[in-house]
Amino acid sequence: MTDGNSNLPLVWDLVDRKTEVFAELANQVWETPETCYMETESAAAHREMLEAQGFRITDAVANIPTAVMGEAGSGGPVIAFLGEYDALAGLSQKADTVEHDPLVAGANGHGCGHNLLGSASLLAATALKDWLEKTGTPGRVRYYGCPAEEGGAAKAFMVRDGAFSDVDIAISWHPSNFAGVQRETSLANCRIDFTFTGRAAHAAAVPELGRSALDAVELMSVGVNYMREHMPSECRIHYAVLDTGGISPNVVQAHAKVRYVVRAPDLAGLFALIERVKKVAEGAALMTETKMESVTLAGVSNLVVNTPLMDTMQDIWESMGPPAFDAADIEFAEKIRATLTPEDVAASWAQERLEQRDIPLADFVLPPHNEVRQMGGSTDVGDVSWVVPTVQAYGATLAIGTQLHTWQVVAQGKSALAHKGMASVAKVMAATGLAAMTSEQLREAAWADLKRRHKGQDYKSPIPAQAEPPIAAMSVR
Ligand SMILES: Nc1ccc(C(=O)N[C@@H](CCC(=O)O)C(=O)O)cc1
């Protein structure tokens, strides 16, 4: 299956040679945590690295200022590595610490490990590029620096713009507790802003003249919360109030805005659920005599997994083994584990249907399984996976039990254990890319698998045709 087998030590050595510089890149991005479409410095750091490594640059992919693409090589198949570098709001935390201690109170932090994600993908792309050059093999390697994975759906906009239209195979990964192949599908979702407009009035003198937009937001969430009982259990709905209408209780709130994320296992289920949420919003407007406007900002599709690519990546992981953590890594991971609850730790093992063991760091590669499981989250890699056969690894960069979007992820983001996990997953991705580059049979099998999983359905973007990347909307604080 892995035709490039004899080449594996060579491409792994090419990763080893550059691991240090890419660990520095990951640290640099950790130090400038930027959220959704605001990743100016992080994208610039990736662009600089692409240039330094000799890639040809395309700036502002799909007209997104913080999306950057680098290509190297000529002719042959196109193998794409997908990277991310966006952070999360409110998760600032000092590095290598074992208690909650923000670096800057209230500031952003890399709570999903995307500082490592982008860097390892770019390292894998660089190693495969170096291998092409060394061996004089025709083929093109691309690195897509993709912003705004956390809710901005940048890859869905990039897909809509045709950025992946000539790609043969796409490869990515995500930081995790374990080392292995991602075999789960993810939830499709849409982000929708509901704006209510009422009428201001003196809340004591003439309350009967006021119509409260804030009431509408509250009634909408009451309605949605009742609806939860009557929706498929895999679906998710959550919301954040962006505008409460002001700080004066004695002024009837004339404007209010709430952002909803609606999720479902597939697009058909998603759109059906969205219609119901919109009816609840209309009902809230009717009850409060306010006006309601809804705008869909972004959306992502469910992931389509790919059996031939997952099998290839599994073989590579098994021939390589888990990252070689040392005593110091284990000691730090033990201290992180002491900050977690027993439920945190149990959840990580249960997610992988594994019997819990008393180890702080993964010392094995996740075994393969054939059922398609549902993961709780979403990712815009989903949209790429509908149009290009896509495979993703899990890299062991976190103490077992660490849950994403927590300070513990940020605390481990610059650690030696994270850098070891990142280097090992870069090797797996580079080797998977090499296998795809050198085996037409694998590429054909991967495309056949994608067509089979489509079941005759063509890809339909979850983003409304007229929507632009929600750069301004996402900078709302
Ligand atoms: N392998 C993973 C990929 C994505 C995520 C994740 O947390 N994604 C965000 C993305 C949100 C979005 O795409 O709208 C989420 O689900 O809230 C978690 C693990």
Tab-separated table of C-alpha atoms and ligand atoms in Angstrom:
chain	number	residue	atom	x	y	z
A	1	MET	CA	0.000	0.000	0.000
A	2	THR	CA	2.788	2.420	0.906
A	3	ASP	CA	4.651	2.255	-2.397
A	4	GLY	CA	7.149	4.807	-1.213
A	5	ASN	CA	8.221	2.513	1.672
A	6	SER	CA	11.920	2.550	0.849
A	7	ASN	CA	11.695	6.334	0.805
A	8	LEU	CA	10.252	6.621	4.301
A	9	PRO	CA	13.552	6.939	6.194
A	10	LEU	CA	14.651	9.593	3.706
A	11	VAL	CA	11.524	11.746	4.091
A	12	TRP	CA	11.549	11.257	7.869
A	13	ASP	CA	15.147	12.441	7.962
A	14	LEU	CA	14.095	15.500	5.958
A	15	VAL	CA	11.511	16.239	8.677
A	16	ASP	CA	14.069	15.729	11.470
A	17	ARG	CA	16.470	18.205	9.912
A	18	LYS	CA	13.957	21.038	10.086
A	19	THR	CA	12.017	20.189	13.230
A	20	GLU	CA	13.739	22.851	15.282
A	21	VAL	CA	12.936	25.769	12.961
A	22	PHE	CA	9.321	24.668	12.730
A	23	ALA	CA	9.051	24.336	16.497
A	24	GLU	CA	10.177	27.967	16.579
A	25	LEU	CA	7.460	28.880	14.089
A	26	ALA	CA	4.885	27.139	16.321
A	27	ASN	CA	6.197	29.099	19.320
A	28	GLN	CA	6.069	32.367	17.397
A	29	VAL	CA	2.412	31.772	16.479
A	30	TRP	CA	1.669	30.772	20.107
A	31	GLU	CA	3.058	34.160	21.149
A	32	THR	CA	0.775	36.119	18.807
A	33	PRO	CA	-2.614	34.490	19.386
A	34	GLU	CA	-5.057	35.966	16.862
A	35	THR	CA	-8.674	34.895	16.357
A	36	CYS	CA	-10.909	34.312	13.351
A	37	TYR	CA	-9.717	36.270	10.248
A	38	MET	CA	-7.529	38.557	12.420
A	39	GLU	CA	-4.434	36.325	12.026
A	40	THR	CA	-2.249	38.992	10.381
A	41	GLU	CA	0.980	38.198	12.205
A	42	SER	CA	0.467	34.436	12.207
A	43	ALA	CA	-0.239	34.349	8.449
A	44	ALA	CA	2.789	36.595	7.842
A	45	ALA	CA	4.988	34.202	9.839
A	46	HIS	CA	3.754	31.288	7.721
A	47	ARG	CA	4.271	33.265	4.524
A	48	GLU	CA	7.812	34.094	5.587
A	49	MET	CA	8.534	30.419	6.243
A	50	LEU	CA	7.058	29.417	2.862
A	51	GLU	CA	9.326	31.931	1.185
A	52	ALA	CA	12.383	30.858	3.175
A	53	GLN	CA	11.742	27.240	2.165
A	54	GLY	CA	11.450	28.199	-1.512
A	55	PHE	CA	7.702	27.877	-2.143
A	56	ARG	CA	5.941	30.021	-4.784
A	57	ILE	CA	3.424	32.182	-2.915
A	58	THR	CA	-0.203	33.006	-3.633
A	59	ASP	CA	-1.450	35.708	-1.283
A	60	ALA	CA	-5.007	36.335	-0.137
A	61	VAL	CA	-6.494	33.046	-1.352
A	62	ALA	CA	-10.235	33.522	-2.038
A	63	ASN	CA	-9.756	37.227	-1.245
A	64	ILE	CA	-9.098	36.427	2.407
A	65	PRO	CA	-6.197	38.605	3.607
A	66	THR	CA	-4.969	36.014	6.145
A	67	ALA	CA	-5.109	32.999	3.786
A	68	VAL	CA	-1.842	32.133	2.058
A	69	MET	CA	-0.812	29.303	-0.253
A	70	GLY	CA	2.645	28.062	-1.217
A	71	GLU	CA	3.424	25.658	-4.047
A	72	ALA	CA	6.614	23.852	-5.018
A	73	GLY	CA	7.595	21.386	-7.725
A	74	SER	CA	6.182	20.912	-11.213
A	75	GLY	CA	4.027	18.489	-13.162
A	76	GLY	CA	2.712	15.320	-11.562
A	77	PRO	CA	-0.038	15.125	-8.962
A	78	VAL	CA	-0.902	17.922	-6.544
A	79	ILE	CA	-0.661	16.958	-2.862
A	80	ALA	CA	-2.035	19.578	-0.468
A	81	PHE	CA	-1.251	19.999	3.210
A	82	LEU	CA	-3.788	22.048	5.153
A	83	GLY	CA	-2.670	24.213	8.057
A	84	GLU	CA	-4.435	26.479	10.552
A	85	TYR	CA	-3.161	29.188	12.894
A	86	ASP	CA	-6.152	30.857	14.540
A	87	ALA	CA	-6.482	31.157	18.319
A	88	LEU	CA	-9.473	31.446	20.662
A	89	ALA	CA	-10.713	34.387	22.691
A	90	GLY	CA	-10.292	34.499	26.468
A	91	LEU	CA	-7.897	31.554	26.791
A	92	SER	CA	-4.653	33.401	27.535
A	93	GLN	CA	-2.368	31.260	29.699
A	94	LYS	CA	1.343	31.155	30.545
A	95	ALA	CA	3.345	28.423	28.852
A	96	ASP	CA	4.606	25.374	30.767
A	97	THR	CA	2.452	26.131	33.807
A	98	VAL	CA	0.280	23.760	35.814
A	99	GLU	CA	-2.271	26.148	37.249
A	100	HIS	CA	-4.664	28.582	35.607
A	101	ASP	CA	-2.587	31.736	35.164
A	102	PRO	CA	-3.373	34.011	32.197
A	103	LEU	CA	-0.441	35.660	30.461
A	104	VAL	CA	-2.695	38.672	29.760
A	105	ALA	CA	-6.077	38.617	31.506
A	106	GLY	CA	-8.911	38.259	29.019
A	107	ALA	CA	-6.601	37.937	26.008
A	108	ASN	CA	-6.553	35.259	23.299
A	109	GLY	CA	-4.786	31.930	23.571
A	110	HIS	CA	-4.017	28.884	21.441
A	111	GLY	CA	-6.575	26.652	23.152
A	112	CYS	CA	-7.002	24.328	20.181
A	113	GLY	CA	-3.283	23.923	19.417
A	114	HIS	CA	-3.449	25.556	15.984
A	115	ASN	CA	0.005	27.053	16.546
A	116	LEU	CA	1.239	23.462	16.214
A	117	LEU	CA	-1.314	22.526	13.554
A	118	GLY	CA	-0.122	25.009	10.945
A	119	SER	CA	3.536	24.496	11.694
A	120	ALA	CA	3.478	20.678	11.444
A	121	SER	CA	1.507	20.784	8.175
A	122	LEU	CA	3.989	23.243	6.708
A	123	LEU	CA	6.862	21.059	7.956
A	124	ALA	CA	5.344	18.013	6.226
A	125	ALA	CA	4.885	19.999	3.003
A	126	THR	CA	8.499	21.198	3.205
A	127	ALA	CA	9.871	17.677	3.745
A	128	LEU	CA	7.907	16.353	0.759
A	129	LYS	CA	9.110	19.288	-1.336
A	130	ASP	CA	12.717	18.589	-0.272
A	131	TRP	CA	12.197	14.919	-1.198
A	132	LEU	CA	10.882	15.842	-4.676
A	133	GLU	CA	13.933	18.023	-5.228
A	134	LYS	CA	16.388	15.404	-3.956
A	135	THR	CA	14.966	12.614	-6.080
A	136	GLY	CA	14.026	14.711	-9.132
A	137	THR	CA	10.470	13.382	-8.968
A	138	PRO	CA	7.750	15.316	-10.826
A	139	GLY	CA	4.890	16.456	-8.627
A	140	ARG	CA	3.572	19.492	-6.820
A	141	VAL	CA	3.300	20.075	-3.097
A	142	ARG	CA	1.075	22.780	-1.697
A	143	TYR	CA	0.656	24.215	1.755
A	144	TYR	CA	-2.628	26.020	2.385
A	145	GLY	CA	-2.422	28.394	5.325
A	146	CYS	CA	-6.096	28.495	6.285
A	147	PRO	CA	-7.400	31.080	8.771
A	148	ALA	CA	-10.560	31.163	10.875
A	149	GLU	CA	-11.204	27.473	11.472
A	150	GLU	CA	-12.875	28.403	14.755
A	151	GLY	CA	-16.159	29.551	13.305
A	152	GLY	CA	-15.109	31.480	10.209
A	153	ALA	CA	-15.379	28.567	7.760
A	154	ALA	CA	-12.483	29.936	5.699
A	155	LYS	CA	-11.905	26.618	3.917
A	156	ALA	CA	-15.556	26.531	2.827
A	157	PHE	CA	-15.065	29.964	1.214
A	158	MET	CA	-11.771	28.757	-0.305
A	159	VAL	CA	-13.530	25.685	-1.732
A	160	ARG	CA	-16.274	27.918	-3.160
A	161	ASP	CA	-13.567	30.022	-4.816
A	162	GLY	CA	-12.071	26.934	-6.496
A	163	ALA	CA	-8.836	27.003	-4.461
A	164	PHE	CA	-8.721	23.188	-4.315
A	165	SER	CA	-10.120	22.434	-7.789
A	166	ASP	CA	-6.896	20.860	-9.120
A	167	VAL	CA	-5.785	19.140	-5.897
A	168	ASP	CA	-5.436	15.333	-6.011
A	169	ILE	CA	-5.160	14.538	-2.293
A	170	ALA	CA	-5.440	16.686	0.859
A	171	ILE	CA	-3.785	15.905	4.196
A	172	SER	CA	-4.147	17.517	7.592
A	173	TRP	CA	-4.103	16.707	11.310
A	174	HIS	CA	-5.326	17.898	14.669
A	175	PRO	CA	-3.608	18.102	18.072
A	176	SER	CA	-4.936	15.388	20.348
A	177	ASN	CA	-4.345	13.189	23.388
A	178	PHE	CA	-3.500	10.277	21.114
A	179	ALA	CA	-1.504	9.456	17.997
A	180	GLY	CA	-3.407	7.933	15.108
A	181	VAL	CA	-5.748	8.466	12.206
A	182	GLN	CA	-8.884	10.578	12.469
A	183	ARG	CA	-11.734	8.243	11.541
A	184	GLU	CA	-14.654	10.313	12.837
A	185	THR	CA	-16.970	12.398	10.785
A	186	SER	CA	-17.796	15.886	12.085
A	187	LEU	CA	-20.988	17.926	12.363
A	188	ALA	CA	-22.084	20.294	9.610
A	189	ASN	CA	-22.988	23.708	10.966
A	190	CYS	CA	-24.128	27.234	10.181
A	191	ARG	CA	-23.538	30.442	12.108
A	192	ILE	CA	-26.546	32.728	11.934
A	193	ASP	CA	-27.002	36.206	13.386
A	194	PHE	CA	-30.537	37.140	14.462
A	195	THR	CA	-31.082	40.877	14.873
A	196	PHE	CA	-34.244	42.158	16.532
A	197	THR	CA	-35.408	45.756	16.261
A	198	GLY	CA	-38.015	47.193	18.628
A	199	ARG	CA	-38.884	50.637	19.918
A	200	ALA	CA	-37.216	52.522	22.773
A	201	ALA	CA	-39.328	54.129	25.480
A	202	HIS	CA	-39.097	55.289	29.078
A	203	ALA	CA	-39.388	51.944	30.869
A	204	ALA	CA	-41.330	53.413	33.792
A	205	ALA	CA	-43.185	56.434	32.381
A	206	VAL	CA	-44.530	54.904	29.131
A	207	PRO	CA	-43.596	51.208	29.062
A	208	GLU	CA	-46.651	50.499	26.904
A	209	LEU	CA	-45.006	52.451	24.071
A	210	GLY	CA	-41.808	50.359	24.145
A	211	ARG	CA	-41.180	47.111	22.261
A	212	SER	CA	-38.177	45.220	23.602
A	213	ALA	CA	-35.699	43.588	21.256
A	214	LEU	CA	-34.016	42.042	24.300
A	215	ASP	CA	-37.304	40.312	25.197
A	216	ALA	CA	-37.274	38.833	21.703
A	217	VAL	CA	-33.764	37.413	22.198
A	218	GLU	CA	-34.830	35.895	25.531
A	219	LEU	CA	-38.042	34.431	24.130
A	220	MET	CA	-36.146	33.018	21.177
A	221	SER	CA	-33.842	31.120	23.506
A	222	VAL	CA	-36.815	29.867	25.531
A	223	GLY	CA	-38.367	28.590	22.299
A	224	VAL	CA	-35.157	26.980	21.094
A	225	ASN	CA	-34.601	25.375	24.470
A	226	TYR	CA	-38.091	23.793	24.336
A	227	MET	CA	-37.355	22.661	20.775
A	228	ARG	CA	-34.231	20.798	21.908
A	229	GLU	CA	-36.423	17.992	23.246
A	230	HIS	CA	-37.754	17.400	19.764
A	231	MET	CA	-34.645	17.364	17.632
A	232	PRO	CA	-32.271	14.535	16.675
A	233	SER	CA	-29.938	13.872	19.596
A	234	GLU	CA	-26.717	14.321	17.574
A	235	CYS	CA	-27.723	17.887	16.667
A	236	ARG	CA	-26.393	20.839	18.629
A	237	ILE	CA	-27.567	24.414	19.051
A	238	HIS	CA	-25.695	27.079	20.981
A	239	TYR	CA	-25.686	30.836	21.058
A	240	ALA	CA	-23.936	33.981	22.228
A	241	VAL	CA	-25.705	37.288	22.785
A	242	LEU	CA	-23.744	39.943	20.908
A	243	ASP	CA	-25.956	42.932	21.684
A	244	THR	CA	-28.205	43.135	24.722
A	245	GLY	CA	-29.540	46.531	23.706
A	246	GLY	CA	-27.705	48.688	26.202
A	247	ILE	CA	-26.903	49.042	29.869
A	248	SER	CA	-29.869	51.095	31.044
A	249	PRO	CA	-32.738	49.078	32.555
A	250	ASN	CA	-34.960	52.154	32.367
A	251	VAL	CA	-34.688	52.354	28.566
A	252	VAL	CA	-36.660	49.722	26.666
A	253	GLN	CA	-34.038	47.941	24.548
A	254	ALA	CA	-34.694	48.845	20.924
A	255	HIS	CA	-31.996	46.607	19.410
A	256	ALA	CA	-30.539	43.232	20.282
A	257	LYS	CA	-28.556	40.584	18.465
A	258	VAL	CA	-27.839	36.924	19.088
A	259	ARG	CA	-25.490	34.601	17.192
A	260	TYR	CA	-26.580	30.988	16.846
A	261	VAL	CA	-24.545	27.950	15.826
A	262	VAL	CA	-26.779	25.148	14.580
A	263	ARG	CA	-25.160	21.744	13.973
A	264	ALA	CA	-26.330	18.459	12.485
A	265	PRO	CA	-24.695	15.290	11.110
A	266	ASP	CA	-25.412	16.236	7.490
A	267	LEU	CA	-26.441	19.241	5.428
A	268	ALA	CA	-30.013	18.088	4.786
A	269	GLY	CA	-30.597	17.673	8.539
A	270	LEU	CA	-28.866	20.987	9.187
A	271	PHE	CA	-31.025	22.985	6.788
A	272	ALA	CA	-34.201	21.376	8.159
A	273	LEU	CA	-33.206	22.300	11.729
A	274	ILE	CA	-32.284	25.854	10.701
A	275	GLU	CA	-35.791	26.335	9.280
A	276	ARG	CA	-37.210	25.399	12.691
A	277	VAL	CA	-34.863	27.773	14.530
A	278	LYS	CA	-35.924	30.556	12.154
A	279	LYS	CA	-39.582	29.853	12.919
A	280	VAL	CA	-38.839	30.229	16.628
A	281	ALA	CA	-37.121	33.564	15.872
A	282	GLU	CA	-40.164	34.697	13.878
A	283	GLY	CA	-42.366	33.641	16.782
A	284	ALA	CA	-40.280	35.691	19.191
A	285	ALA	CA	-40.624	38.713	16.912
A	286	LEU	CA	-44.386	38.169	16.664
A	287	MET	CA	-44.783	37.942	20.433
A	288	THR	CA	-42.786	41.099	21.076
A	289	GLU	CA	-43.934	43.126	18.057
A	290	THR	CA	-40.328	43.586	16.977
A	291	LYS	CA	-38.719	43.104	13.566
A	292	MET	CA	-36.384	40.163	13.002
A	293	GLU	CA	-33.629	39.818	10.454
A	294	SER	CA	-31.405	36.751	10.054
A	295	VAL	CA	-28.067	36.557	8.253
A	296	THR	CA	-26.118	33.347	7.697
A	297	LEU	CA	-22.464	34.259	8.144
A	298	ALA	CA	-20.678	30.971	7.645
A	299	GLY	CA	-21.212	27.257	7.398
A	300	VAL	CA	-19.219	24.056	7.178
A	301	SER	CA	-20.012	20.572	5.875
A	302	ASN	CA	-19.639	17.250	7.645
A	303	LEU	CA	-16.338	15.407	7.089
A	304	VAL	CA	-16.128	12.650	4.513
A	305	VAL	CA	-13.513	10.111	5.604
A	306	ASN	CA	-11.488	8.126	3.063
A	307	THR	CA	-10.705	4.447	3.622
A	308	PRO	CA	-7.691	3.964	1.295
A	309	LEU	CA	-6.014	7.075	2.694
A	310	MET	CA	-6.827	6.166	6.319
A	311	ASP	CA	-5.399	2.642	5.760
A	312	THR	CA	-2.219	4.104	4.245
A	313	MET	CA	-1.782	6.534	7.127
A	314	GLN	CA	-2.503	3.785	9.687
A	315	ASP	CA	0.278	1.605	8.187
A	316	ILE	CA	2.685	4.526	8.370
A	317	TRP	CA	1.811	5.305	12.003
A	318	GLU	CA	2.271	1.644	12.906
A	319	SER	CA	5.651	1.398	11.185
A	320	MET	CA	6.763	4.543	13.022
A	321	GLY	CA	5.173	4.196	16.448
A	322	PRO	CA	4.060	6.918	18.886
A	323	PRO	CA	6.264	9.926	19.704
A	324	ALA	CA	9.238	9.055	21.921
A	325	PHE	CA	8.382	11.033	25.054
A	326	ASP	CA	11.077	11.225	27.730
A	327	ALA	CA	10.958	11.319	31.532
A	328	ALA	CA	10.663	15.124	31.628
A	329	ASP	CA	7.668	15.042	29.226
A	330	ILE	CA	5.982	12.401	31.374
A	331	GLU	CA	6.619	14.427	34.517
A	332	PHE	CA	5.064	17.576	33.009
A	333	ALA	CA	2.098	15.555	31.673
A	334	GLU	CA	1.561	14.060	35.167
A	335	LYS	CA	1.359	17.584	36.583
A	336	ILE	CA	-1.132	18.644	33.900
A	337	ARG	CA	-3.173	15.530	34.631
A	338	ALA	CA	-3.346	16.565	38.274
A	339	THR	CA	-5.255	19.699	37.141
A	340	LEU	CA	-7.884	17.625	35.296
A	341	THR	CA	-10.917	15.921	36.771
A	342	PRO	CA	-11.266	12.126	36.665
A	343	GLU	CA	-14.183	12.778	34.270
A	344	ASP	CA	-11.880	14.686	31.881
A	345	VAL	CA	-9.499	11.742	31.771
A	346	ALA	CA	-12.269	9.148	31.438
A	347	ALA	CA	-13.861	11.140	28.588
A	348	SER	CA	-10.672	11.045	26.529
A	349	TRP	CA	-10.383	7.258	26.761
A	350	ALA	CA	-14.113	6.754	26.235
A	351	GLN	CA	-14.091	8.905	23.099
A	352	GLU	CA	-11.722	6.378	21.532
A	353	ARG	CA	-13.636	3.413	23.051
A	354	LEU	CA	-10.437	2.371	24.811
A	355	GLU	CA	-10.054	0.817	28.207
A	356	GLN	CA	-8.572	3.423	30.531
A	357	ARG	CA	-4.923	2.996	31.472
A	358	ASP	CA	-2.882	4.846	34.057
A	359	ILE	CA	-0.542	6.685	31.685
A	360	PRO	CA	-0.263	10.471	31.262
A	361	LEU	CA	0.952	10.387	27.642
A	362	ALA	CA	0.103	8.118	24.708
A	363	ASP	CA	2.582	5.261	24.310
A	364	PHE	CA	0.697	3.557	21.473
A	365	VAL	CA	-0.941	4.255	18.118
A	366	LEU	CA	-4.753	4.258	18.037
A	367	PRO	CA	-6.005	0.951	16.637
A	368	PRO	CA	-8.070	1.129	13.443
A	369	HIS	CA	-11.845	0.648	13.445
A	370	ASN	CA	-14.239	0.489	10.543
A	371	GLU	CA	-17.429	2.083	11.854
A	372	VAL	CA	-17.790	5.777	11.057
A	373	ARG	CA	-18.157	7.552	14.400
A	374	GLN	CA	-19.514	11.020	14.973
A	375	MET	CA	-17.319	13.587	16.661
A	376	GLY	CA	-18.989	16.342	18.637
A	377	GLY	CA	-17.300	19.262	16.915
A	378	SER	CA	-17.171	20.668	13.417
A	379	THR	CA	-14.357	21.619	11.078
A	380	ASP	CA	-14.105	23.413	7.760
A	381	VAL	CA	-11.825	20.587	6.604
A	382	GLY	CA	-15.256	19.004	5.990
A	383	ASP	CA	-15.779	21.153	2.906
A	384	VAL	CA	-12.378	20.224	1.457
A	385	SER	CA	-13.152	16.549	2.126
A	386	TRP	CA	-16.258	16.749	-0.101
A	387	VAL	CA	-14.278	17.925	-3.137
A	388	VAL	CA	-10.861	16.251	-2.638
A	389	PRO	CA	-10.066	12.893	-0.971
A	390	THR	CA	-8.847	14.004	2.440
A	391	VAL	CA	-7.174	12.293	5.383
A	392	GLN	CA	-6.303	13.628	8.810
A	393	ALA	CA	-3.990	12.412	11.540
A	394	TYR	CA	-4.236	12.872	15.256
A	395	GLY	CA	-0.945	13.981	16.772
A	396	ALA	CA	-0.230	13.276	20.451
A	397	THR	CA	0.610	16.760	21.717
A	398	LEU	CA	-1.402	16.788	24.954
A	399	ALA	CA	-1.494	14.935	28.257
A	400	ILE	CA	-4.293	12.352	28.180
A	401	GLY	CA	-7.486	13.902	29.540
A	402	THR	CA	-6.723	17.408	28.277
A	403	GLN	CA	-9.860	18.730	26.603
A	404	LEU	CA	-9.669	21.171	23.687
A	405	HIS	CA	-10.561	24.838	24.302
A	406	THR	CA	-9.122	24.881	27.835
A	407	TRP	CA	-6.168	26.671	29.448
A	408	GLN	CA	-4.349	23.347	29.753
A	409	VAL	CA	-4.007	23.206	25.934
A	410	VAL	CA	-2.435	26.666	25.924
A	411	ALA	CA	-0.118	25.714	28.815
A	412	GLN	CA	1.195	22.710	26.849
A	413	GLY	CA	1.390	24.556	23.484
A	414	LYS	CA	5.084	25.413	23.673
A	415	SER	CA	6.287	22.374	25.584
A	416	ALA	CA	8.880	19.815	24.571
A	417	LEU	CA	6.173	17.150	24.522
A	418	ALA	CA	4.078	19.201	22.100
A	419	HIS	CA	7.088	19.661	19.836
A	420	LYS	CA	7.770	15.902	19.862
A	421	GLY	CA	4.119	15.196	19.024
A	422	MET	CA	4.241	17.780	16.271
A	423	ALA	CA	7.413	16.334	14.698
A	424	SER	CA	6.019	12.803	14.709
A	425	VAL	CA	2.738	13.808	13.090
A	426	ALA	CA	4.663	15.820	10.478
A	427	LYS	CA	6.517	12.611	9.608
A	428	VAL	CA	3.272	10.695	9.237
A	429	MET	CA	1.773	13.386	7.027
A	430	ALA	CA	4.912	13.707	4.876
A	431	ALA	CA	5.012	9.933	4.399
A	432	THR	CA	1.281	9.814	3.554
A	433	GLY	CA	1.870	12.596	1.036
A	434	LEU	CA	4.783	10.684	-0.424
A	435	ALA	CA	2.640	7.546	-0.793
A	436	ALA	CA	-0.085	9.577	-2.529
A	437	MET	CA	2.457	11.345	-4.730
A	438	THR	CA	4.095	8.123	-5.914
A	439	SER	CA	1.100	5.792	-6.193
A	440	GLU	CA	-1.446	6.431	-8.917
A	441	GLN	CA	-3.278	3.367	-7.651
A	442	LEU	CA	-3.727	4.941	-4.210
A	443	ARG	CA	-4.963	8.208	-5.710
A	444	GLU	CA	-7.470	6.377	-7.886
A	445	ALA	CA	-8.688	4.269	-4.956
A	446	ALA	CA	-9.065	7.427	-2.848
A	447	TRP	CA	-11.153	9.169	-5.533
A	448	ALA	CA	-13.298	6.049	-6.022
A	449	ASP	CA	-13.926	5.958	-2.259
A	450	LEU	CA	-14.938	9.639	-2.246
A	451	LYS	CA	-17.415	9.103	-5.129
A	452	ARG	CA	-18.849	6.064	-3.368
A	453	ARG	CA	-19.370	8.039	-0.145
A	454	HIS	CA	-21.088	10.858	-2.031
A	455	LYS	CA	-23.856	8.402	-2.859
A	456	GLY	CA	-24.663	10.429	-5.947
A	457	GLN	CA	-25.001	13.690	-3.999
A	458	ASP	CA	-22.909	16.544	-5.342
A	459	TYR	CA	-21.212	18.941	-2.966
A	460	LYS	CA	-23.472	21.839	-2.071
A	461	SER	CA	-21.837	24.683	-0.209
A	462	PRO	CA	-23.458	25.424	3.163
A	463	ILE	CA	-22.669	29.115	2.600
A	464	PRO	CA	-25.341	31.327	0.996
A	465	ALA	CA	-24.304	32.290	-2.552
A	466	GLN	CA	-24.058	36.007	-1.785
A	467	ALA	CA	-22.142	35.644	1.514
A	468	GLU	CA	-18.578	36.952	1.714
A	469	PRO	CA	-16.051	35.732	4.303
A	470	PRO	CA	-17.446	37.289	7.546
A	471	ILE	CA	-14.277	39.159	8.398
A	472	ALA	CA	-15.936	42.211	9.978
A	473	ALA	CA	-18.704	40.201	11.686
A	474	MET	CA	-16.147	37.960	13.379
A	475	SER	CA	-14.224	40.876	14.840
A	476	VAL	CA	-17.283	41.890	16.920
A	477	ARG	CA	-16.276	41.895	20.566
B	1	LIG	N1	-10.292	17.560	15.140
B	1	LIG	C1	-11.007	18.649	15.556
B	1	LIG	C2	-11.399	19.607	14.633
B	1	LIG	C3	-12.119	20.716	15.051
B	1	LIG	C4	-12.455	20.878	16.391
B	1	LIG	C5	-13.248	22.067	16.849
B	1	LIG	O1	-13.375	22.316	18.038
B	1	LIG	N2	-13.840	22.858	15.952
B	1	LIG	C6	-14.685	24.023	16.226
B	1	LIG	C7	-14.998	24.641	14.873
B	1	LIG	C8	-16.261	25.387	14.722
B	1	LIG	C9	-16.750	25.565	13.304
B	1	LIG	O2	-16.253	24.982	12.323
B	1	LIG	O3	-17.716	26.306	13.159
B	1	LIG	C10	-15.963	23.595	16.926
B	1	LIG	O4	-16.451	22.484	16.717
B	1	LIG	O5	-16.511	24.414	17.693
B	1	LIG	C11	-12.074	19.930	17.299
B	1	LIG	C12	-11.342	18.819	16.895
